[in-house]
Coordinates of C-alpha atoms and ligand atoms in Angstrom, one line a residue:
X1 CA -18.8 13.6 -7.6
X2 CA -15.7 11.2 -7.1
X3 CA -13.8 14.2 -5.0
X4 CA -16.8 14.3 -3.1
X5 CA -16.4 10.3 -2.4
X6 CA -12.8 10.6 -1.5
X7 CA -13.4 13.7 0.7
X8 CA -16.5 11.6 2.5
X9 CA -14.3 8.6 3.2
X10 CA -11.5 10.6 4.4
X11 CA -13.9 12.3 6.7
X12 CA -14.8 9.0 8.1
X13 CA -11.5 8.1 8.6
X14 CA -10.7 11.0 10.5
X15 CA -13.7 9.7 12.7
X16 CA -12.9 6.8 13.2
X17 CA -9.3 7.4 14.4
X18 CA -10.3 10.1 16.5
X19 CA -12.5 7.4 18.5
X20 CA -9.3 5.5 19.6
X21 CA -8.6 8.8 20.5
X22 CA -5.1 8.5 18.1
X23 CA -3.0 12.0 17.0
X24 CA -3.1 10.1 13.7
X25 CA -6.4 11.9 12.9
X26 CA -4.4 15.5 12.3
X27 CA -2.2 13.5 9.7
X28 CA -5.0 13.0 7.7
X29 CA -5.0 16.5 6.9
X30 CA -1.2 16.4 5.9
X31 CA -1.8 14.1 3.4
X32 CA -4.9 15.8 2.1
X33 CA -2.6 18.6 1.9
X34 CA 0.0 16.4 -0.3
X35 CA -2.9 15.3 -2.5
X36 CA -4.2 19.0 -2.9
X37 CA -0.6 19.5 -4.1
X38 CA -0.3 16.7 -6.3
X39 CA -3.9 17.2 -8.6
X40 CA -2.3 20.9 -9.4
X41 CA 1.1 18.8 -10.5
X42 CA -1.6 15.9 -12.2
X43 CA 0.5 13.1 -10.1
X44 CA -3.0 12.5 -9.2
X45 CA -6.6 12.5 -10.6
X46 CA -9.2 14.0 -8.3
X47 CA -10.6 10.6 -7.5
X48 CA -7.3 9.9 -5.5
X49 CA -6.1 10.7 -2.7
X50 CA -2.0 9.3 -0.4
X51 CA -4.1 8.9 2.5
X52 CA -6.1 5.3 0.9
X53 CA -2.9 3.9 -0.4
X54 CA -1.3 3.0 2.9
X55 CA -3.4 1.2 6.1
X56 CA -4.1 3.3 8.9
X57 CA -4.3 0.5 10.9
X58 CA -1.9 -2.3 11.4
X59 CA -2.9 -5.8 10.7
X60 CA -2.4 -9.1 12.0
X61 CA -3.5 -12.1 10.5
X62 CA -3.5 -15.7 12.4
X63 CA -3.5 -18.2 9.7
X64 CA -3.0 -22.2 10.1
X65 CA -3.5 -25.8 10.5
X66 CA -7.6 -25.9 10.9
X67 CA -8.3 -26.8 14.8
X68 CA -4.5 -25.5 15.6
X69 CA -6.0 -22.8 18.4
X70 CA -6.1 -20.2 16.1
X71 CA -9.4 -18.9 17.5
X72 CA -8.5 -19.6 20.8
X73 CA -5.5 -18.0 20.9
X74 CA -7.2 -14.4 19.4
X75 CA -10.0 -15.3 22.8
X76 CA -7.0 -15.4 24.8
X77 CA -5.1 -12.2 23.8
X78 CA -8.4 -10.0 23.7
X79 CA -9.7 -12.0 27.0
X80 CA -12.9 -12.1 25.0
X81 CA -14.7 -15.7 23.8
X82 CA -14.7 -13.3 20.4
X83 CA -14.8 -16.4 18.1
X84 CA -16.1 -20.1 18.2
X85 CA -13.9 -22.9 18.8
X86 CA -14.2 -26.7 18.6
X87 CA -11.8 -29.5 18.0
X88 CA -13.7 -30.0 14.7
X89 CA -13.0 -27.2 11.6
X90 CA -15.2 -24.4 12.5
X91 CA -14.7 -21.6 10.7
X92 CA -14.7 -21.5 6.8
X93 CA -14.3 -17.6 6.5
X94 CA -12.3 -14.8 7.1
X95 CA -13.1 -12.8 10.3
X96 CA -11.8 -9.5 10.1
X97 CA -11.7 -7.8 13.9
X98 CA -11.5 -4.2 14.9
X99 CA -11.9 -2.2 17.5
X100 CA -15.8 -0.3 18.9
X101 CA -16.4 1.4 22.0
X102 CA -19.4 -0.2 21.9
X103 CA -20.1 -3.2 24.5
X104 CA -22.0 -5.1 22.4
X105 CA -20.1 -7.3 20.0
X106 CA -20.9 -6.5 16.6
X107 CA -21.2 -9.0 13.7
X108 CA -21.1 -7.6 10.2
X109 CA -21.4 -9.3 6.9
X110 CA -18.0 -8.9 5.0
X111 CA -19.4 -6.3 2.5
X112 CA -19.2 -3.8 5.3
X113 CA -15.2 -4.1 4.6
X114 CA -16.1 -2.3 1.5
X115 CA -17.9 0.4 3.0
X116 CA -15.0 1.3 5.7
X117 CA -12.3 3.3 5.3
X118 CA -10.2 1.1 7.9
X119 CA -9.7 -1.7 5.7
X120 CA -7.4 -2.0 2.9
X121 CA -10.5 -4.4 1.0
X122 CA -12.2 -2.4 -0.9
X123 CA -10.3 -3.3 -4.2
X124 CA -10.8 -7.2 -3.1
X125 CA -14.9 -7.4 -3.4
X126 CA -14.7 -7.3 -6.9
X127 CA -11.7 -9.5 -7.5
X128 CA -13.3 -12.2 -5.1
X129 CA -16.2 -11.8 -7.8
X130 CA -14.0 -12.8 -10.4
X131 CA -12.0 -15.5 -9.1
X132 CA -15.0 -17.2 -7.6
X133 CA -16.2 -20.1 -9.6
X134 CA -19.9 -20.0 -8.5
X135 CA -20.2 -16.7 -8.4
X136 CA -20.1 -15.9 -4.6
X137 CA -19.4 -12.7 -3.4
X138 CA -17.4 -11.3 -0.8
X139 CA -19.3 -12.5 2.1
X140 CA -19.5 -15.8 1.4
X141 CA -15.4 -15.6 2.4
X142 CA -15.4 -12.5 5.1
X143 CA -17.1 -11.0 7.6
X144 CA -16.5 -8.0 10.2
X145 CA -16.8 -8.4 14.0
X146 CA -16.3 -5.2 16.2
X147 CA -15.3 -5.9 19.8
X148 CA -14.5 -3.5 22.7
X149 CA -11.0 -5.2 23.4
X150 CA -8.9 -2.8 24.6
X151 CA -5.7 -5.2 23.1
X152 CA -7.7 -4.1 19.9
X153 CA -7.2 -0.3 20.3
X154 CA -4.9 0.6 17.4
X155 CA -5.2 -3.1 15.2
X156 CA -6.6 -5.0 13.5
X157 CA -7.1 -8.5 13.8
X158 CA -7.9 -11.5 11.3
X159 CA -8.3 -14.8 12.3
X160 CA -8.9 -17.1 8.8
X161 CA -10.0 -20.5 8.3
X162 CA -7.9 -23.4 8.4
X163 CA -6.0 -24.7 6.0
X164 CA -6.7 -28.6 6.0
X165 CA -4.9 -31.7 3.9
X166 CA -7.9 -30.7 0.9
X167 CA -6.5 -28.4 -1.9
X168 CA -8.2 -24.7 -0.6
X169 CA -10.6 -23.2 -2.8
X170 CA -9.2 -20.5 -5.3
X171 CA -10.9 -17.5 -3.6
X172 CA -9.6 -18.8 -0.2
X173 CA -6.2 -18.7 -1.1
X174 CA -6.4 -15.6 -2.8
X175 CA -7.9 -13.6 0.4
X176 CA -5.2 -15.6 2.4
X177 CA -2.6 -13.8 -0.1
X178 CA -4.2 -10.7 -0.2
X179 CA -3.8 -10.6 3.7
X180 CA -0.1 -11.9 3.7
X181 CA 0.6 -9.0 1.7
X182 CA -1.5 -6.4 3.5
X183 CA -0.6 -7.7 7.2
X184 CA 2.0 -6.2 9.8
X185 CA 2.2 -9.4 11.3
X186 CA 1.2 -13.4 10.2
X187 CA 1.0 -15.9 12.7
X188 CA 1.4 -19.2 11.3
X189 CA -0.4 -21.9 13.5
X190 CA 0.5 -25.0 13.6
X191 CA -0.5 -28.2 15.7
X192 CA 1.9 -30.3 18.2
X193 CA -0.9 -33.2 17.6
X194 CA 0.7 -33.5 13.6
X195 CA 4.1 -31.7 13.8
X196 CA 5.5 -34.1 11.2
X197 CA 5.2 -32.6 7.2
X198 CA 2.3 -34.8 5.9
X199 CA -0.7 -33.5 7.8
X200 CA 0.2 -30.4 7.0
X201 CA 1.7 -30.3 3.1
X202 CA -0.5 -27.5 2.0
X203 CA 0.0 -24.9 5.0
X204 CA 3.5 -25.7 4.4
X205 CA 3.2 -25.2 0.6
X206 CA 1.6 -21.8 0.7
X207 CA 2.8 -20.3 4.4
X208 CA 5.8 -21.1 4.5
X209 CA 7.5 -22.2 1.3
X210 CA 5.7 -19.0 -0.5
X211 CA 7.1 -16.7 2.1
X212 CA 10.5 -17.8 2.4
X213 CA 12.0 -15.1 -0.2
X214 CA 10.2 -12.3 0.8
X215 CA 11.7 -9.2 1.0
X216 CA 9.2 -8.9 4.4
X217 CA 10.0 -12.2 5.8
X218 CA 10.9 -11.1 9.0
X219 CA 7.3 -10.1 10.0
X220 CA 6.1 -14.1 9.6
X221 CA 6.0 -15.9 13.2
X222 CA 5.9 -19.8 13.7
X223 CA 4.0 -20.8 16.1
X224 CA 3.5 -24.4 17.1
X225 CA 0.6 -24.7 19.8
X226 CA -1.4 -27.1 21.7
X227 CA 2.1 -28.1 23.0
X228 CA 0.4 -29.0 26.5
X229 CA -1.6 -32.1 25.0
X230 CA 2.2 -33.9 23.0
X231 CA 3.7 -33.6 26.6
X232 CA 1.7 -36.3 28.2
X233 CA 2.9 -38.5 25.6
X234 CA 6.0 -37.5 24.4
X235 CA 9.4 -35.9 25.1
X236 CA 8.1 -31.9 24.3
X237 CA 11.9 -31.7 22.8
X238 CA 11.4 -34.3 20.3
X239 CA 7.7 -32.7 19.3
X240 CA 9.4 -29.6 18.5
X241 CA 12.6 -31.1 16.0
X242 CA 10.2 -32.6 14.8
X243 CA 8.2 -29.8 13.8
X244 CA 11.6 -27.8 12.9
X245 CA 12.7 -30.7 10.8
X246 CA 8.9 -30.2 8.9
X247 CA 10.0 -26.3 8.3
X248 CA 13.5 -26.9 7.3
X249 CA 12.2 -29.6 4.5
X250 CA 9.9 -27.1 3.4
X251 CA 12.6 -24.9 2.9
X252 CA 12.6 -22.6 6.0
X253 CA 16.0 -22.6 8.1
X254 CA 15.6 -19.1 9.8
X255 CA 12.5 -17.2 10.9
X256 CA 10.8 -16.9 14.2
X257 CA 9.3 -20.0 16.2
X258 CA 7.6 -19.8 19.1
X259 CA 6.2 -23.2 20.9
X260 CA 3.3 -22.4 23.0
X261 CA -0.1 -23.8 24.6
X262 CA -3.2 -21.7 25.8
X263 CA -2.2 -21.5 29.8
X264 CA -6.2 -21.7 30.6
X265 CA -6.9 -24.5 28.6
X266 CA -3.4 -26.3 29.4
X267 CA -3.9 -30.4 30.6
X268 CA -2.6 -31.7 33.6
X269 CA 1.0 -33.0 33.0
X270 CA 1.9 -35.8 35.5
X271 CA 5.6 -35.5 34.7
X272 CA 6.6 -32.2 37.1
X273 CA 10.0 -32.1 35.2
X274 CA 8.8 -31.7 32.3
X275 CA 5.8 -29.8 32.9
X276 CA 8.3 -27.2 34.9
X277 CA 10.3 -26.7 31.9
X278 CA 7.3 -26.7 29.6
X279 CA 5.2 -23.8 31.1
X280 CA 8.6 -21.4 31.3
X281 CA 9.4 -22.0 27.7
X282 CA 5.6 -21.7 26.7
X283 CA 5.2 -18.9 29.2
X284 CA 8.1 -16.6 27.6
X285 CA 7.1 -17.4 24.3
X286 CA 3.7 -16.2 24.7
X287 CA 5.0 -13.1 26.0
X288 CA 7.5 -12.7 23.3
X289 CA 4.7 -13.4 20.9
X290 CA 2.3 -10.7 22.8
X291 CA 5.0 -8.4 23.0
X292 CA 5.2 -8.5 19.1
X293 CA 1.6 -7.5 18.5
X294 CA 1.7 -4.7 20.8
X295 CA 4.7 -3.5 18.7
X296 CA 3.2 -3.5 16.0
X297 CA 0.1 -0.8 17.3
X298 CA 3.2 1.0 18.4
X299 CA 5.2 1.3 15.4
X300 CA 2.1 1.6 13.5
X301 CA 1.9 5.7 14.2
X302 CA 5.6 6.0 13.2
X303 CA 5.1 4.3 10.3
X304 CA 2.1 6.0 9.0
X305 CA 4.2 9.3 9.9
X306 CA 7.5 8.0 7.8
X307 CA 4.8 7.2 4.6
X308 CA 3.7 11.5 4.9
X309 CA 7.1 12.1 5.1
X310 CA 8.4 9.8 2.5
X311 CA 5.4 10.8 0.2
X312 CA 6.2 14.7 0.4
X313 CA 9.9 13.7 -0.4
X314 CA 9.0 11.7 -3.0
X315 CA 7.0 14.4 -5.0
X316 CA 9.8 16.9 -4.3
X317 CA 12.6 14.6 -5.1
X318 CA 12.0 12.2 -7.1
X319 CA 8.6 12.5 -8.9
X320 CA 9.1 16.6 -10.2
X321 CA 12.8 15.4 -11.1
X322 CA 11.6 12.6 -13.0
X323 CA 8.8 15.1 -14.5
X324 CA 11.2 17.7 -15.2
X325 CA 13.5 15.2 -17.4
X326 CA 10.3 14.0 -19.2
X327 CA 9.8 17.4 -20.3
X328 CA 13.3 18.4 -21.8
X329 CA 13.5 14.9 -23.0
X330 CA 10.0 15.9 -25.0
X331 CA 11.8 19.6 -25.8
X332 CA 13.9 18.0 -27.4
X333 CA 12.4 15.1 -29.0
X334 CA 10.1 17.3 -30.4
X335 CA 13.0 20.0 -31.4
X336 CA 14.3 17.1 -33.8
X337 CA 11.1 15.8 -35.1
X338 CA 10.2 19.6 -36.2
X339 CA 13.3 19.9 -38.0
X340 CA 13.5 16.7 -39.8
X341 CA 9.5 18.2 -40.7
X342 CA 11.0 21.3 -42.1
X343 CA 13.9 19.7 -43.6
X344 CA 11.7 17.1 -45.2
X345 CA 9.2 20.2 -46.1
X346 CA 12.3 22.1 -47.8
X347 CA 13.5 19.3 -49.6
X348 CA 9.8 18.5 -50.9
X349 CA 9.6 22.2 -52.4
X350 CA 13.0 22.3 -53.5
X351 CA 12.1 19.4 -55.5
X352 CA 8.4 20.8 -56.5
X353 CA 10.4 23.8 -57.9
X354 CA 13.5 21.2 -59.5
X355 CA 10.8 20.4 -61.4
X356 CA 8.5 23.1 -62.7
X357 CA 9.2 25.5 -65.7
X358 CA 11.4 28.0 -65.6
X359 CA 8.7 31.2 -65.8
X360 CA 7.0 29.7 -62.6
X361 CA 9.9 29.9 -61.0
X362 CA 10.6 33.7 -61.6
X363 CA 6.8 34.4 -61.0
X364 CA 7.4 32.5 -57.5
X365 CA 10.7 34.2 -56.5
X366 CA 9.8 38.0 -57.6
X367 CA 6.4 37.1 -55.2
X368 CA 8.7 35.9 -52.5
X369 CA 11.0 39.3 -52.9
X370 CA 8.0 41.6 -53.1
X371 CA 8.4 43.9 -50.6
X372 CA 5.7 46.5 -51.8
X373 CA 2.5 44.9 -51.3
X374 CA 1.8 45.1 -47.6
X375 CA -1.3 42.4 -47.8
X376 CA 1.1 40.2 -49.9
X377 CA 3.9 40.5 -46.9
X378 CA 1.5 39.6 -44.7
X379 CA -0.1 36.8 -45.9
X380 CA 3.8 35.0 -46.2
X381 CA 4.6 36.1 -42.9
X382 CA 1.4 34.6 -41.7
X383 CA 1.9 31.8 -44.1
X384 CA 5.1 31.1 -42.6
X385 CA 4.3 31.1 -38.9
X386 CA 1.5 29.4 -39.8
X387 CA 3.4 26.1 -41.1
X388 CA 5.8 26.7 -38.7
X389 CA 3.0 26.1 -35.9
X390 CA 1.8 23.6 -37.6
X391 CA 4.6 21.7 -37.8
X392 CA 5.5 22.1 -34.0
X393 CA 2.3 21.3 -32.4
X394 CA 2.8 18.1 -34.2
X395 CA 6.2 17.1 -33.6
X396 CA 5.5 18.1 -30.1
X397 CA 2.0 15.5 -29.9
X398 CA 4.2 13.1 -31.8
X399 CA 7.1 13.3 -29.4
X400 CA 4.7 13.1 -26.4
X401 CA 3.2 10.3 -27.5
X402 CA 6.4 8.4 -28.1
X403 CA 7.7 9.8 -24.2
X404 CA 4.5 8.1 -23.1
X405 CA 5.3 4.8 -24.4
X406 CA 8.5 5.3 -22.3
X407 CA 7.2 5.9 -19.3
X408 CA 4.9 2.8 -19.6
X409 CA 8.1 0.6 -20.3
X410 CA 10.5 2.4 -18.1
X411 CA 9.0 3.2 -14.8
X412 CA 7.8 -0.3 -13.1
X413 CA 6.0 0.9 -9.8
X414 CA 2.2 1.5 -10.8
X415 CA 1.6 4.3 -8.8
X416 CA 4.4 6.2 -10.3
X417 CA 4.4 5.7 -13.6
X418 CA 0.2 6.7 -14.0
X419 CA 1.3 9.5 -11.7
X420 CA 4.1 10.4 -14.0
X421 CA 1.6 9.6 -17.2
X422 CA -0.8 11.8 -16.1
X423 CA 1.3 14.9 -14.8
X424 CA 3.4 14.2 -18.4
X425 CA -0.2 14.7 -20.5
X426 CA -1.3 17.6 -18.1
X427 CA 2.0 19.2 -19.1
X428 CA 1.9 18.8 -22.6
X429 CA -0.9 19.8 -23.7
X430 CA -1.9 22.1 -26.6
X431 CA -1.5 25.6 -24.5
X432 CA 1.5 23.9 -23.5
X433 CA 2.9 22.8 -26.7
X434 CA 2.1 26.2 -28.4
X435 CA 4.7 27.8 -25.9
X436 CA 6.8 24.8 -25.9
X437 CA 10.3 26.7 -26.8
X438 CA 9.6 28.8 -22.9
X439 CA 8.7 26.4 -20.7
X440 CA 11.0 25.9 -17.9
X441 CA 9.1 24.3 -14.9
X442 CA 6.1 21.7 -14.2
X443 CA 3.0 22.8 -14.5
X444 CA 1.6 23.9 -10.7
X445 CA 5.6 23.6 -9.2
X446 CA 5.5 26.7 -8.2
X447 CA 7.5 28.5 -4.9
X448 CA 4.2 28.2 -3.0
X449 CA 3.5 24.9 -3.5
X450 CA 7.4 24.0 -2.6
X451 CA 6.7 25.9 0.2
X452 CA 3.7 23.9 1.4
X453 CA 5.5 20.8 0.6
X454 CA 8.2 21.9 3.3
X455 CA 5.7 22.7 5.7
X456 CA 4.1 19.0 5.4
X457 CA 7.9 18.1 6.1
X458 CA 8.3 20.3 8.8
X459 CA 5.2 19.2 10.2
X460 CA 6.2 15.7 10.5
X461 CA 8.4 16.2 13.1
X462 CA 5.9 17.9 15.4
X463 CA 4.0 14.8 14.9
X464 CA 6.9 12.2 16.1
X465 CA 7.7 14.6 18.8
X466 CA 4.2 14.5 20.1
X467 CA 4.2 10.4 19.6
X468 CA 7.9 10.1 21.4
X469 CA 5.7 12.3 24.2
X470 CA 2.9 9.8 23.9
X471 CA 4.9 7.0 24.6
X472 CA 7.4 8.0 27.1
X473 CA 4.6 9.7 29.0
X474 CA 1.1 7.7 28.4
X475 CA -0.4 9.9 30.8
X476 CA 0.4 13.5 28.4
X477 CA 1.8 15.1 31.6
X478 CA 5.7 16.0 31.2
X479 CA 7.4 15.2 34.1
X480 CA 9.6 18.1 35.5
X481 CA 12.7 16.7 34.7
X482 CA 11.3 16.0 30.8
X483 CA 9.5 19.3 31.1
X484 CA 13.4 20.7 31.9
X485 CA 15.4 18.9 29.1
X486 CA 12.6 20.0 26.5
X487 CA 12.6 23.9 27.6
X488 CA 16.9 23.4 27.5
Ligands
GTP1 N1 -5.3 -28.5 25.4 C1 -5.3 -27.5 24.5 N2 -6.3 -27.3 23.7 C2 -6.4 -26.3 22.9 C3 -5.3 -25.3 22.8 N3 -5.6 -24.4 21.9 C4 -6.8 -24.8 21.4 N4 -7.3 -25.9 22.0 C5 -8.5 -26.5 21.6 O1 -8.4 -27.0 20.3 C6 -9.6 -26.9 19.6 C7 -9.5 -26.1 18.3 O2 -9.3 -24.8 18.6 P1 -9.7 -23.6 17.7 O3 -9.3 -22.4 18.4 O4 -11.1 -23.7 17.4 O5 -8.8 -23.9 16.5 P2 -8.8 -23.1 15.1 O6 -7.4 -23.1 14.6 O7 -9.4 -21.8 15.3 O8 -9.7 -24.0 14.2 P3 -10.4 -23.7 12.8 O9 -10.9 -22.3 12.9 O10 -11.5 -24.7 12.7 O11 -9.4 -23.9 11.8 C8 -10.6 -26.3 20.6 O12 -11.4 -27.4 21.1 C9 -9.7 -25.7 21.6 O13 -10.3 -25.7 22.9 C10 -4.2 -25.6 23.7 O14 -3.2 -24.9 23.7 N5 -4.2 -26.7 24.5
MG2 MG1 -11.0 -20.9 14.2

């Protein structure tokens, strides 16, 4: 039932990527082929599967002042009036925007997030639910549009509410940190109207003060816009110190900014100095700034590649190793534990005997040293192995048990250490435990699945070869002189 829900929305994501036309699609199948492999070693339940634990699609997410141009600046890059914009707040959700051949703009409430295997929000519905004080669900926050921007091909693109002087709803700020996380890309917005820190303490509170120690800080772009209006008024110079003066008291020294206006929406400037200097700064910056978001649909491919690749070496390298010292660690635990059982056990009959009369004694030795009755041998011998067994099969559950604990401590990463939990039970159970003493490898690491792990591995590189193709060549024909240096 569950394999058949992972296999459904895997199917859908193969659809979906072969509508932008994207080689990705044929990777799906490599990771299905790493999950096949990893539910015979237990590093995964059937439920799971790689392929939903990494976005297919690289996201973007415009966050800001409210009325900074956020909306109008997403209009401008897909040359689509996508979403609404007015000089008073507008928006109060989340609009989540993706790519459809279809002409017709689609509008979708945000519970259709759930539903597609695109978006990395299907964990988020239910944690909205719970965070929410009146009990609103997910589409009181988020919503889906589809639009036919070819910009779009490859992306996805979020444009958000603004953040305004008000302290932001709980669930707001969650989604907003939700996206941070999940996005390739954040555009912080701000406005040349208010560049100075008090009309903007909160966006500066929670994005850029909260972002300043991340280990991904360098995909976080600062971008102060509407720079056309402050240059009727004031130096454009001055505007912008004093906006870098705002991020440096919040706490942010380096990090990308960008000044820009919307060239279609840009006011007359009377000054020609200054508006010469203005539009070539604004100009470059908008291209730097477009530049970046066509990177990121390029690297995107690559990246989804280097996750097949570093999940297949991860199983192989680190993952079975890790297994494979869990199970001589539990070998041995459960070596000692048996003998202080039988030690324990001994000393428990030594004493039982210490104490009885004498005559019991003799009757119980000249039974033990009987070597005529063939029942009576028998029944010690199977006496014997039988508290023998006995006490294994519990030293081994007691040992296991105890390992378990020390995965849960030891290993931090979530997805490893349930992997490692689960592959750990699946390889200690009671057929397992019964033959502990001649176990030597992981349950399912066999040569053939080795095998088809290398061939995952060997199939990454036909995949970057045919992207390096892709992207030297758009067009898929080689050129004779390529065609040459690839035949050489
Ligand atoms: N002159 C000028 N006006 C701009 C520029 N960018 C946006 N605007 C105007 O500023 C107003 C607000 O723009 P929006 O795009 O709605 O701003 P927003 O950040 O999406 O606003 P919220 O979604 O409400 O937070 C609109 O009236 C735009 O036409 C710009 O660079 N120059
Ligand atoms: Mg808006």
């Amino acid at each position: 039932m569950q394999k058949s829900k992972i296999d459904s929305r895997l199917n859908k994501l193969k659809e979906k990527l072969q509508e932008e036309n994207d080689i990705l699609h044929e990777v799906v199948d490599s990771f299905r082929e790493l999950d096949k492999i990893a539910y015979k070693l237990g590093f995964l339940s059937e439920e799971q599967s790689y392929a939903t634990r990494i976005s297919w699609w690289p996201m973007i997410s415009v966050l800001g002042l409210y009325s900074a141009g956020k909306s109008t600046f997403i209009n401008h890059y897909l040359g689509q009036k996508l979403q609404a914009t007015a000089t008073q707040a507008v928006d109060d959700k989340f609009t989540v925007i993706c790519f459809s051949d279809d002409e017709v703009v689609k509008t979708l409430p945000g519970i259709a997030l759930d539903a597609d295997p695109r978006f990395p929000f299907y964990q988020i519905s239910k944690q909205i639910e719970e965070t929410s004080t009146n009990n609103q669900r997910i589409d009181a926050y988020l919503r889906l549009k589809t639009c036919p921007s070819e910009q779009l091909r490859g992306k996805i693109v979020i444009d958000s509410p603004g953040f305004d002087a008000d302290s932001q709803r709980d669930s707001t700020l969650h989604i907003t940190k939700h996206i941070i996380d999940l996005s390739d890309l954040v555009l912080v917005f701000f406005d040349a109207h208010h560049p100075e820190p008090g009309a903007m303490r909160d966006t500066l509170k929670h994005l850029v003060t909260e972002t300043i120690d991340r280990a991904d800080s360098n995909k976080f772009l600062y971008i102060l816009n509407q720079m056309d209006i402050t240059a009727r008024e004031d130096s454009p110079e001055e505007v912008v110190a004093a906006w870098q003066r705002s991020l440096a008291h919040a706490g942010l020294t380096a990090g990308q900014r960008f000044y820009i206006y919307n060239p279609e929406l840009c006011l007359p400037i009377e000054n020609q100095e200054v508006r010469v200097r203005l539009e070539r700064k604004c100009q470059a910056n908008l291209t730097d700034i477009h530049k970046r978001l066509e990177q990121v649909g390029e690297d995107r491919a690559y990246r989804v590649i280097s996750m097949l690749e570093h999940t297949a070496k991860a199983i192989e390298e680190k993952m079975v190793p890790q297994l494979e010292e869990l199970i001589q660690r539990w070998k041995s635990r459960t070596y000692w534990t048996g003998t202080v059982f039988l030690l324990l056990l001994l000393a428990a009959l030594a004493a039982g005997l210490g104490f009885a009369p004498a005559e019991t004694r003799t009757e119980i030795w000249s039974w033990l040293t009987n070597f005529e009755d063939p029942m009576g041998i028998g029944i010690r011998i199977g006496g014997l192995v039988f508290v023998l067994i006995f006490l294994q099969l519990n030293s081994a559950k007691i040992a296991a048990n105890t390992i378990l604990k020390q995965i849960k401590s030891e290993f931090e990463d979530e997805y490893t250490r349930d992997g490692l939990m689960r592959a750990f039970r699946k390889n200690t159970r009671f057929s397992r435990a019964l033959f502990i003493w001649i176990i030597s490898q992981p349950v399912g690491w066999s040569q053939k699945i080795q095998r088809r792990i290398g061939d995952v591995l060997n199939s990454v590189n036909g995949y970057v070869q045919q992207l390096n193709d892709r992207f030297t060549n758009p067009s898929g024909k080689q050129s004779a002189v390529a065609l040459e240096q690839t035949t050489e």
